[in-house]
CSV table of C-alpha atoms in Angstrom, one decimal:
chain,number,residue,atom,x,y,z
A,258,UNK,CA,-86.6,-4.2,27.8
A,259,UNK,CA,-89.8,-3.5,25.9
A,260,UNK,CA,-93.0,-5.4,26.3
A,261,UNK,CA,-95.3,-6.6,23.6
A,262,UNK,CA,-99.1,-7.1,24.1
A,263,UNK,CA,-101.1,-9.0,21.5
A,264,UNK,CA,-104.8,-8.3,21.3
A,265,UNK,CA,-107.3,-10.7,19.7
A,266,UNK,CA,-111.0,-10.4,18.8
A,267,UNK,CA,-113.0,-13.0,16.9
A,268,UNK,CA,-112.2,-11.4,13.6
A,269,UNK,CA,-109.2,-9.2,14.3
A,270,UNK,CA,-105.6,-9.6,15.6
A,271,UNK,CA,-103.9,-6.7,17.3
A,272,UNK,CA,-100.4,-6.6,18.7
A,273,UNK,CA,-99.2,-4.0,21.1
A,274,UNK,CA,-95.6,-3.3,22.1
A,275,UNK,CA,-95.0,-1.5,25.3
A,276,UNK,CA,-91.7,0.2,26.3
A,277,UNK,CA,-89.7,0.6,29.5
A,278,UNK,CA,-87.3,-1.7,31.3
A,279,UNK,CA,-87.5,-5.0,33.1
A,280,UNK,CA,-89.9,-5.0,36.1
A,281,UNK,CA,-91.1,-1.4,35.5
A,282,UNK,CA,-91.8,-2.4,31.9
A,283,UNK,CA,-94.2,-5.1,32.9
A,284,UNK,CA,-96.0,-2.9,35.4
A,285,UNK,CA,-96.5,-0.1,32.9
A,286,UNK,CA,-97.6,-2.6,30.3
A,287,UNK,CA,-100.1,-4.1,32.7
A,288,UNK,CA,-101.5,-0.7,33.5
A,289,UNK,CA,-102.2,0.0,29.9
A,290,UNK,CA,-103.6,-3.4,29.1
A,291,UNK,CA,-105.9,-3.2,32.1
A,292,UNK,CA,-107.3,0.1,30.9
A,293,UNK,CA,-107.8,-1.3,27.4
A,294,UNK,CA,-109.5,-4.4,28.8
A,295,UNK,CA,-112.0,-2.2,30.8
A,296,UNK,CA,-112.8,-0.3,27.6
A,297,UNK,CA,-112.8,-3.3,25.3
A,298,UNK,CA,-113.7,-6.4,27.4
A,299,UNK,CA,-113.9,-8.7,24.3
A,300,UNK,CA,-110.2,-8.2,23.4
A,301,UNK,CA,-107.4,-10.5,24.7
A,302,UNK,CA,-103.8,-9.5,25.3
A,303,UNK,CA,-100.5,-11.4,25.1
A,304,UNK,CA,-97.4,-9.8,26.5
A,305,UNK,CA,-93.9,-10.5,25.0
A,306,UNK,CA,-90.6,-8.8,25.9
A,307,UNK,CA,-88.1,-7.0,23.6
A,308,UNK,CA,-84.8,-5.3,24.4
A,309,UNK,CA,-83.5,-2.2,22.7
A,310,UNK,CA,-80.0,-0.9,22.2
A,311,UNK,CA,-80.5,1.8,24.8
A,312,UNK,CA,-81.5,-0.8,27.4
A,313,UNK,CA,-78.3,-2.7,26.9
A,314,UNK,CA,-75.9,0.2,27.3
A,315,UNK,CA,-75.8,0.4,31.1
A,316,UNK,CA,-72.2,1.7,31.7
A,317,UNK,CA,-72.6,5.1,30.0
A,318,UNK,CA,-74.5,8.2,31.0
A,319,UNK,CA,-77.8,8.8,29.1
A,320,UNK,CA,-76.4,12.2,28.0
A,321,UNK,CA,-73.4,10.5,26.3
A,322,UNK,CA,-75.3,7.7,24.5
A,323,UNK,CA,-76.8,9.9,21.9
A,324,UNK,CA,-80.3,10.1,20.4
A,325,UNK,CA,-83.4,8.8,22.2
A,326,UNK,CA,-84.0,6.7,19.2
A,327,UNK,CA,-81.8,4.1,20.8
A,328,UNK,CA,-84.7,3.3,23.0
A,329,UNK,CA,-87.3,3.3,20.3
A,330,UNK,CA,-85.9,2.3,16.9
A,331,UNK,CA,-86.3,-1.5,17.3
A,332,UNK,CA,-89.9,-1.0,18.5
A,333,UNK,CA,-90.8,1.2,15.6
A,334,UNK,CA,-89.2,-1.3,13.2
A,335,UNK,CA,-91.6,-3.9,14.7
A,336,UNK,CA,-94.5,-1.5,14.2
A,337,UNK,CA,-93.5,-0.8,10.7
A,338,UNK,CA,-93.4,-4.5,9.8
A,339,UNK,CA,-96.9,-5.0,11.4
A,340,UNK,CA,-95.4,-7.4,13.9
A,341,UNK,CA,-97.0,-5.2,16.6
A,342,UNK,CA,-99.8,-2.7,16.6
A,343,UNK,CA,-98.9,-0.3,19.4
A,344,UNK,CA,-95.9,0.6,21.6
A,345,UNK,CA,-96.2,2.0,25.1
A,346,UNK,CA,-93.3,4.3,26.2
A,347,UNK,CA,-92.5,6.6,29.0
A,348,UNK,CA,-93.3,9.8,27.1
A,349,UNK,CA,-90.1,11.5,28.2
A,350,UNK,CA,-88.2,8.8,26.3
A,351,UNK,CA,-89.8,9.8,23.0
A,352,UNK,CA,-88.2,12.4,20.7
A,353,UNK,CA,-90.3,15.5,19.8
A,354,UNK,CA,-90.2,14.5,16.1
A,355,UNK,CA,-91.3,10.9,15.3
A,356,UNK,CA,-90.2,9.1,12.2
A,357,UNK,CA,-92.7,9.3,9.2
A,358,UNK,CA,-95.6,6.9,9.6
A,359,UNK,CA,-95.8,7.0,13.4
A,360,UNK,CA,-97.8,8.9,15.9
A,361,UNK,CA,-98.5,9.1,19.6
A,362,UNK,CA,-102.1,7.9,19.7
A,363,UNK,CA,-102.6,8.3,23.4
A,364,UNK,CA,-101.1,10.1,26.3
A,365,UNK,CA,-102.5,8.7,29.6
A,366,UNK,CA,-103.2,10.6,32.8
A,367,UNK,CA,-99.9,11.7,34.2
A,368,UNK,CA,-98.4,10.3,37.4
A,369,UNK,CA,-96.6,12.7,39.7
A,370,UNK,CA,-94.0,14.3,37.4
A,371,UNK,CA,-91.6,15.5,40.2
A,372,UNK,CA,-88.2,14.2,40.9
A,373,UNK,CA,-87.5,12.3,44.2
A,374,UNK,CA,-84.5,11.7,46.4
A,375,UNK,CA,-83.9,8.2,47.7
A,376,UNK,CA,-81.3,8.1,50.5
A,377,UNK,CA,-78.8,5.5,51.5
A,378,UNK,CA,-80.2,3.7,54.6
A,379,UNK,CA,-77.6,5.5,56.8
A,380,UNK,CA,-79.1,8.9,55.8
A,381,UNK,CA,-82.7,7.9,56.4
A,382,UNK,CA,-84.7,10.9,57.6
A,383,UNK,CA,-82.4,13.5,56.1
A,384,UNK,CA,-82.9,15.9,53.2
A,385,UNK,CA,-80.3,17.1,50.7
A,386,UNK,CA,-79.6,20.2,52.6
A,387,UNK,CA,-78.8,18.1,55.7
A,388,UNK,CA,-76.2,15.8,54.1
A,389,UNK,CA,-72.6,16.3,55.1
A,390,UNK,CA,-70.4,18.3,52.8
A,391,UNK,CA,-69.0,16.4,49.8
A,392,UNK,CA,-71.7,13.8,49.9
A,393,UNK,CA,-72.1,12.1,46.6
A,394,UNK,CA,-75.5,12.1,44.8
A,395,UNK,CA,-76.2,9.8,41.9
A,396,UNK,CA,-78.0,10.9,38.7
A,397,UNK,CA,-77.4,10.4,35.1
A,398,UNK,CA,-79.6,13.4,34.2
A,399,UNK,CA,-77.8,16.6,33.2
A,400,UNK,CA,-81.0,18.5,33.9
A,401,UNK,CA,-81.2,17.3,37.5
A,402,UNK,CA,-77.4,17.7,38.1
A,403,UNK,CA,-77.4,21.3,36.7
A,404,UNK,CA,-80.2,22.5,38.9
A,405,UNK,CA,-79.0,20.8,42.1
A,406,UNK,CA,-75.4,21.8,41.7
A,407,UNK,CA,-76.5,25.4,41.9
A,408,UNK,CA,-78.9,24.9,44.8
A,409,UNK,CA,-76.6,22.5,46.8
A,410,UNK,CA,-73.0,23.5,45.9
A,411,UNK,CA,-71.7,21.6,48.9
A,412,UNK,CA,-72.7,18.2,47.3
A,413,UNK,CA,-71.1,16.3,44.5
A,414,UNK,CA,-73.0,14.7,41.6
A,415,UNK,CA,-71.9,11.6,39.7
A,416,UNK,CA,-73.5,9.5,37.0
A,417,UNK,CA,-75.4,6.3,37.9
A,418,UNK,CA,-77.0,4.1,35.2
A,419,UNK,CA,-79.1,1.0,35.2
A,420,UNK,CA,-82.8,0.3,35.7
A,421,UNK,CA,-84.5,1.2,38.9
A,422,UNK,CA,-83.7,-2.1,40.6
A,423,UNK,CA,-80.0,-1.8,39.7
A,424,UNK,CA,-79.6,1.8,40.8
A,425,UNK,CA,-81.3,1.1,44.2
A,426,UNK,CA,-79.0,-1.9,44.7
A,427,UNK,CA,-76.0,0.2,43.9
A,428,UNK,CA,-77.2,2.7,46.5
A,429,UNK,CA,-78.1,0.3,49.3
A,430,UNK,CA,-75.3,-2.2,49.0
A,431,UNK,CA,-72.3,0.1,48.5
A,432,UNK,CA,-71.1,3.3,50.1
A,433,UNK,CA,-70.5,5.1,46.8
A,434,UNK,CA,-73.7,7.3,47.0
A,435,UNK,CA,-75.3,9.1,49.9
A,436,UNK,CA,-78.5,9.4,47.8
A,437,UNK,CA,-79.8,9.1,44.2
A,438,UNK,CA,-82.3,11.1,42.3
A,439,UNK,CA,-85.1,9.3,40.5
A,440,UNK,CA,-88.5,10.1,39.0
A,441,UNK,CA,-91.2,9.8,41.6
A,442,UNK,CA,-93.5,8.3,39.0
A,443,UNK,CA,-91.4,5.2,38.4
A,444,UNK,CA,-90.9,4.6,42.2
A,445,UNK,CA,-94.7,4.9,42.7
A,446,UNK,CA,-95.5,2.5,39.8
A,447,UNK,CA,-93.0,0.0,41.4
A,448,UNK,CA,-94.7,0.3,44.7
A,449,UNK,CA,-91.6,1.9,46.3
A,450,UNK,CA,-93.1,5.1,47.5
A,451,UNK,CA,-91.8,4.4,50.9
A,452,UNK,CA,-88.2,4.8,49.6
A,453,UNK,CA,-88.9,8.5,48.7
A,454,UNK,CA,-87.1,10.5,51.3
A,455,UNK,CA,-87.7,13.9,49.7
A,456,UNK,CA,-89.8,15.1,46.8
A,457,UNK,CA,-88.1,17.9,44.9
A,458,UNK,CA,-90.6,20.8,44.3
A,459,UNK,CA,-90.4,22.8,41.0
A,460,UNK,CA,-88.6,25.5,43.0
A,461,UNK,CA,-85.9,23.0,43.7
A,462,UNK,CA,-85.8,21.1,40.4
A,463,UNK,CA,-87.9,21.5,37.3
A,464,UNK,CA,-88.8,18.2,35.7
A,465,UNK,CA,-88.2,16.6,32.4
A,466,UNK,CA,-90.5,17.2,29.3
A,467,UNK,CA,-93.2,14.5,29.5
A,468,UNK,CA,-92.0,13.0,32.8
A,469,UNK,CA,-94.6,10.9,34.6
A,470,UNK,CA,-96.8,10.3,31.5
A,471,UNK,CA,-97.1,7.1,29.5
A,472,UNK,CA,-97.6,7.3,25.7
A,473,UNK,CA,-99.0,4.8,23.2
A,474,UNK,CA,-97.2,5.0,19.8
A,475,UNK,CA,-99.1,3.6,16.8
A,476,UNK,CA,-99.0,3.5,13.0
A,477,UNK,CA,-100.3,7.0,11.9
A,478,UNK,CA,-102.5,5.5,9.2
A,479,UNK,CA,-104.0,2.6,11.2
A,480,UNK,CA,-107.4,4.1,12.0
A,481,UNK,CA,-108.6,1.0,13.8
A,482,UNK,CA,-105.8,1.0,16.4
A,483,UNK,CA,-105.7,4.8,16.6
A,484,UNK,CA,-109.4,4.9,17.4
A,485,UNK,CA,-109.0,2.2,19.9
A,486,UNK,CA,-106.2,3.8,21.9
A,487,UNK,CA,-107.4,7.4,21.6
A,488,UNK,CA,-109.9,6.6,24.4
A,489,UNK,CA,-106.9,6.5,26.8
A,490,UNK,CA,-106.1,10.2,26.2
A,491,UNK,CA,-106.2,12.4,29.4
A,492,UNK,CA,-107.0,15.9,28.1
A,493,UNK,CA,-105.1,17.9,30.8
A,494,UNK,CA,-102.0,15.7,30.3
A,495,UNK,CA,-102.2,16.0,26.5
A,496,UNK,CA,-102.2,19.8,26.6
A,497,UNK,CA,-99.4,20.0,29.2
A,498,UNK,CA,-97.2,17.6,27.3
A,499,UNK,CA,-97.9,19.3,23.9
A,500,UNK,CA,-96.7,22.5,25.4
A,501,UNK,CA,-93.6,20.9,27.0
A,502,UNK,CA,-92.7,19.0,23.8
A,503,UNK,CA,-93.1,22.1,21.7
A,504,UNK,CA,-90.8,24.0,24.1
A,505,UNK,CA,-88.2,21.3,23.8
A,506,UNK,CA,-88.5,21.0,20.0
A,507,UNK,CA,-88.1,24.8,19.4
A,508,UNK,CA,-85.0,24.8,21.6
A,509,UNK,CA,-83.6,21.7,19.8
A,510,UNK,CA,-83.0,20.2,23.2
A,511,UNK,CA,-82.7,16.6,24.3
A,512,UNK,CA,-81.1,14.4,27.0
A,513,UNK,CA,-77.6,15.9,26.0
A,514,UNK,CA,-78.5,19.4,27.3
A,515,UNK,CA,-80.2,20.6,30.5
A,516,UNK,CA,-83.7,21.7,29.6
A,517,UNK,CA,-86.5,21.6,32.2
A,518,UNK,CA,-90.2,22.4,32.6
A,519,UNK,CA,-93.1,22.8,34.9
A,520,UNK,CA,-96.7,23.0,33.7
A,521,UNK,CA,-100.1,23.6,35.4
A,522,UNK,CA,-103.6,23.8,34.0
A,523,UNK,CA,-106.1,25.8,36.1
A,524,UNK,CA,-109.4,27.4,35.2
A,525,UNK,CA,-108.8,26.9,31.4
A,526,UNK,CA,-105.4,28.6,31.7
A,527,UNK,CA,-102.2,26.6,30.8
A,528,UNK,CA,-99.1,27.8,32.6
A,529,UNK,CA,-95.7,26.7,31.3
A,530,UNK,CA,-92.4,27.4,33.0
A,531,UNK,CA,-89.3,26.5,31.0
A,532,UNK,CA,-85.6,26.8,31.7
A,533,UNK,CA,-82.2,26.0,30.2
A,534,UNK,CA,-79.0,25.6,32.2
A,535,UNK,CA,-75.2,25.3,31.8
A,536,UNK,CA,-73.8,22.0,32.9
A,537,UNK,CA,-72.8,23.3,36.4
A,538,UNK,CA,-76.0,25.4,36.8
A,539,UNK,CA,-74.1,28.7,37.1
A,540,UNK,CA,-75.7,30.1,34.0
A,541,UNK,CA,-79.4,29.7,33.4
A,542,UNK,CA,-82.6,31.3,31.8
A,543,UNK,CA,-86.1,30.6,33.3
A,544,UNK,CA,-89.4,32.2,32.2
A,545,UNK,CA,-93.1,31.5,32.6
A,546,UNK,CA,-95.9,32.1,30.1
A,547,UNK,CA,-99.6,31.3,30.0
A,548,UNK,CA,-102.4,30.9,27.5
A,549,UNK,CA,-106.1,30.0,27.4
A,550,UNK,CA,-106.9,26.4,26.4
A,551,UNK,CA,-110.6,26.8,27.1
A,552,UNK,CA,-112.0,25.7,23.8
A,553,UNK,CA,-115.0,23.5,23.0
A,554,UNK,CA,-114.7,20.2,21.1
A,555,UNK,CA,-115.9,20.4,17.6
A,556,UNK,CA,-117.7,17.4,16.2
A,557,UNK,CA,-116.6,18.0,12.6
A,558,UNK,CA,-115.1,15.3,10.4
A,559,UNK,CA,-112.5,16.6,8.0
A,560,UNK,CA,-109.1,16.3,6.6
A,561,UNK,CA,-107.4,17.8,9.7
A,562,UNK,CA,-108.9,15.2,12.1
A,563,UNK,CA,-105.6,13.4,12.4
A,564,UNK,CA,-103.3,16.4,12.6
A,565,UNK,CA,-100.3,15.9,14.8
A,566,UNK,CA,-99.0,18.3,17.4
A,567,UNK,CA,-95.3,17.5,18.2
A,568,UNK,CA,-96.0,13.9,17.4
A,569,UNK,CA,-99.3,13.5,19.2
A,570,UNK,CA,-102.6,12.7,17.5
A,571,UNK,CA,-105.5,13.5,19.9
A,572,UNK,CA,-108.8,13.7,18.0
A,573,UNK,CA,-110.9,13.8,21.2
A,574,UNK,CA,-109.0,16.9,22.5
A,575,UNK,CA,-110.2,20.3,21.0
A,576,UNK,CA,-107.9,21.2,18.1
A,577,UNK,CA,-107.8,24.9,19.1
A,578,UNK,CA,-106.6,23.9,22.6
A,579,UNK,CA,-103.9,21.8,21.1
A,580,UNK,CA,-102.8,24.6,18.8
A,581,UNK,CA,-102.7,27.0,21.8
A,582,UNK,CA,-100.6,24.6,23.9
A,583,UNK,CA,-98.2,24.1,21.1
A,584,UNK,CA,-97.9,27.8,20.4
A,585,UNK,CA,-97.3,28.4,24.1
A,586,UNK,CA,-94.3,26.1,24.1
A,587,UNK,CA,-92.9,27.6,20.9
A,588,UNK,CA,-93.3,31.2,22.2
A,589,UNK,CA,-91.7,30.5,25.5
A,590,UNK,CA,-88.7,28.8,23.8
A,591,UNK,CA,-88.4,31.7,21.4
A,592,UNK,CA,-88.4,34.1,24.4
A,593,UNK,CA,-85.5,32.2,26.0
A,594,UNK,CA,-83.7,32.0,22.7
A,595,UNK,CA,-83.9,35.8,22.4
A,596,UNK,CA,-82.2,36.0,25.8
A,597,UNK,CA,-79.3,33.8,24.9
A,598,UNK,CA,-80.5,30.2,25.5
A,599,UNK,CA,-78.9,29.0,22.2
A,600,UNK,CA,-75.5,29.9,23.6
A,601,UNK,CA,-76.1,28.3,26.9
A,602,UNK,CA,-77.2,25.1,25.3
A,603,UNK,CA,-74.5,25.1,22.7
A,604,UNK,CA,-71.8,25.4,25.3
A,605,UNK,CA,-73.5,22.7,27.5
A,606,UNK,CA,-73.6,20.3,24.5
A,607,UNK,CA,-69.9,20.9,23.6
A,608,UNK,CA,-68.8,20.4,27.2
A,609,UNK,CA,-70.9,17.2,27.5
A,610,UNK,CA,-69.5,15.8,24.3
A,611,UNK,CA,-66.0,16.5,25.6
A,612,UNK,CA,-66.5,14.7,28.9
């Protein structure tokens, strides 16, 4: 389910479409609208719901569905027809290359990007390492399964689909799963932090590219809307996510292969850890690189003001810092490719397709 917000002024009509599913969609929509209201108190917002193809396919693992465009195509069609003016997504749902005419006009401050374990009530107080042998863990993410299979070989991992409400209901009301793995950010936004039994550190499980961040997609040529939403950019999140998305793009990764990251920005240095895995986690490559992103913002108008970096337009973030972040992601991916990442991902993709 995707959510549409319509914005009025005395002389202008803006429509904004925000993406996620069911209750979480509304919460994410409301958070964006509230930020825009604080910045532009004279604007009014109307929220409307829209479903996408990806939202409707609930009996198939995400890795088997295909391209992420299943979650975005209908929304971008509405943008293209000027039926809406902006779309809010979970950034991890957006492909690293957007269709021509679209851009990510804002990347908001990131929520906790880590993965979380939610346990069946009978396992309350336990951790993954304390679960009985052969306990079944639910996740539709190849990335999570690959890492956790290697770390917890005594556990079994099975697909589980549906929105957050549906997956928690499957966990609580049946005996099929001992625990499920979810993004901590979604649980927090839903107000369900108390269900988190264990946070998985990057040592346990690197997270997905863009996980925890909300993105606002707009028409690339619509300067009025682009200028309006650009105030929502969080500089640190933008730079981390540019590096992550560049890493993913260079690897030609997606939800059908296990690719994972961890980023940290400290004292002007951006650190990116990236990894690729076989489906069972037995084969993997993992490296860390860093670069300086400590560049001043230039107040120069010019033809490159709206340059995109892996689909993101961030005029209020220093261009040199964005370039450095993108180059970091590309260089780290190239390093892994030189060590055999292409073979690992190719085999993973073939095995996933054959499942």
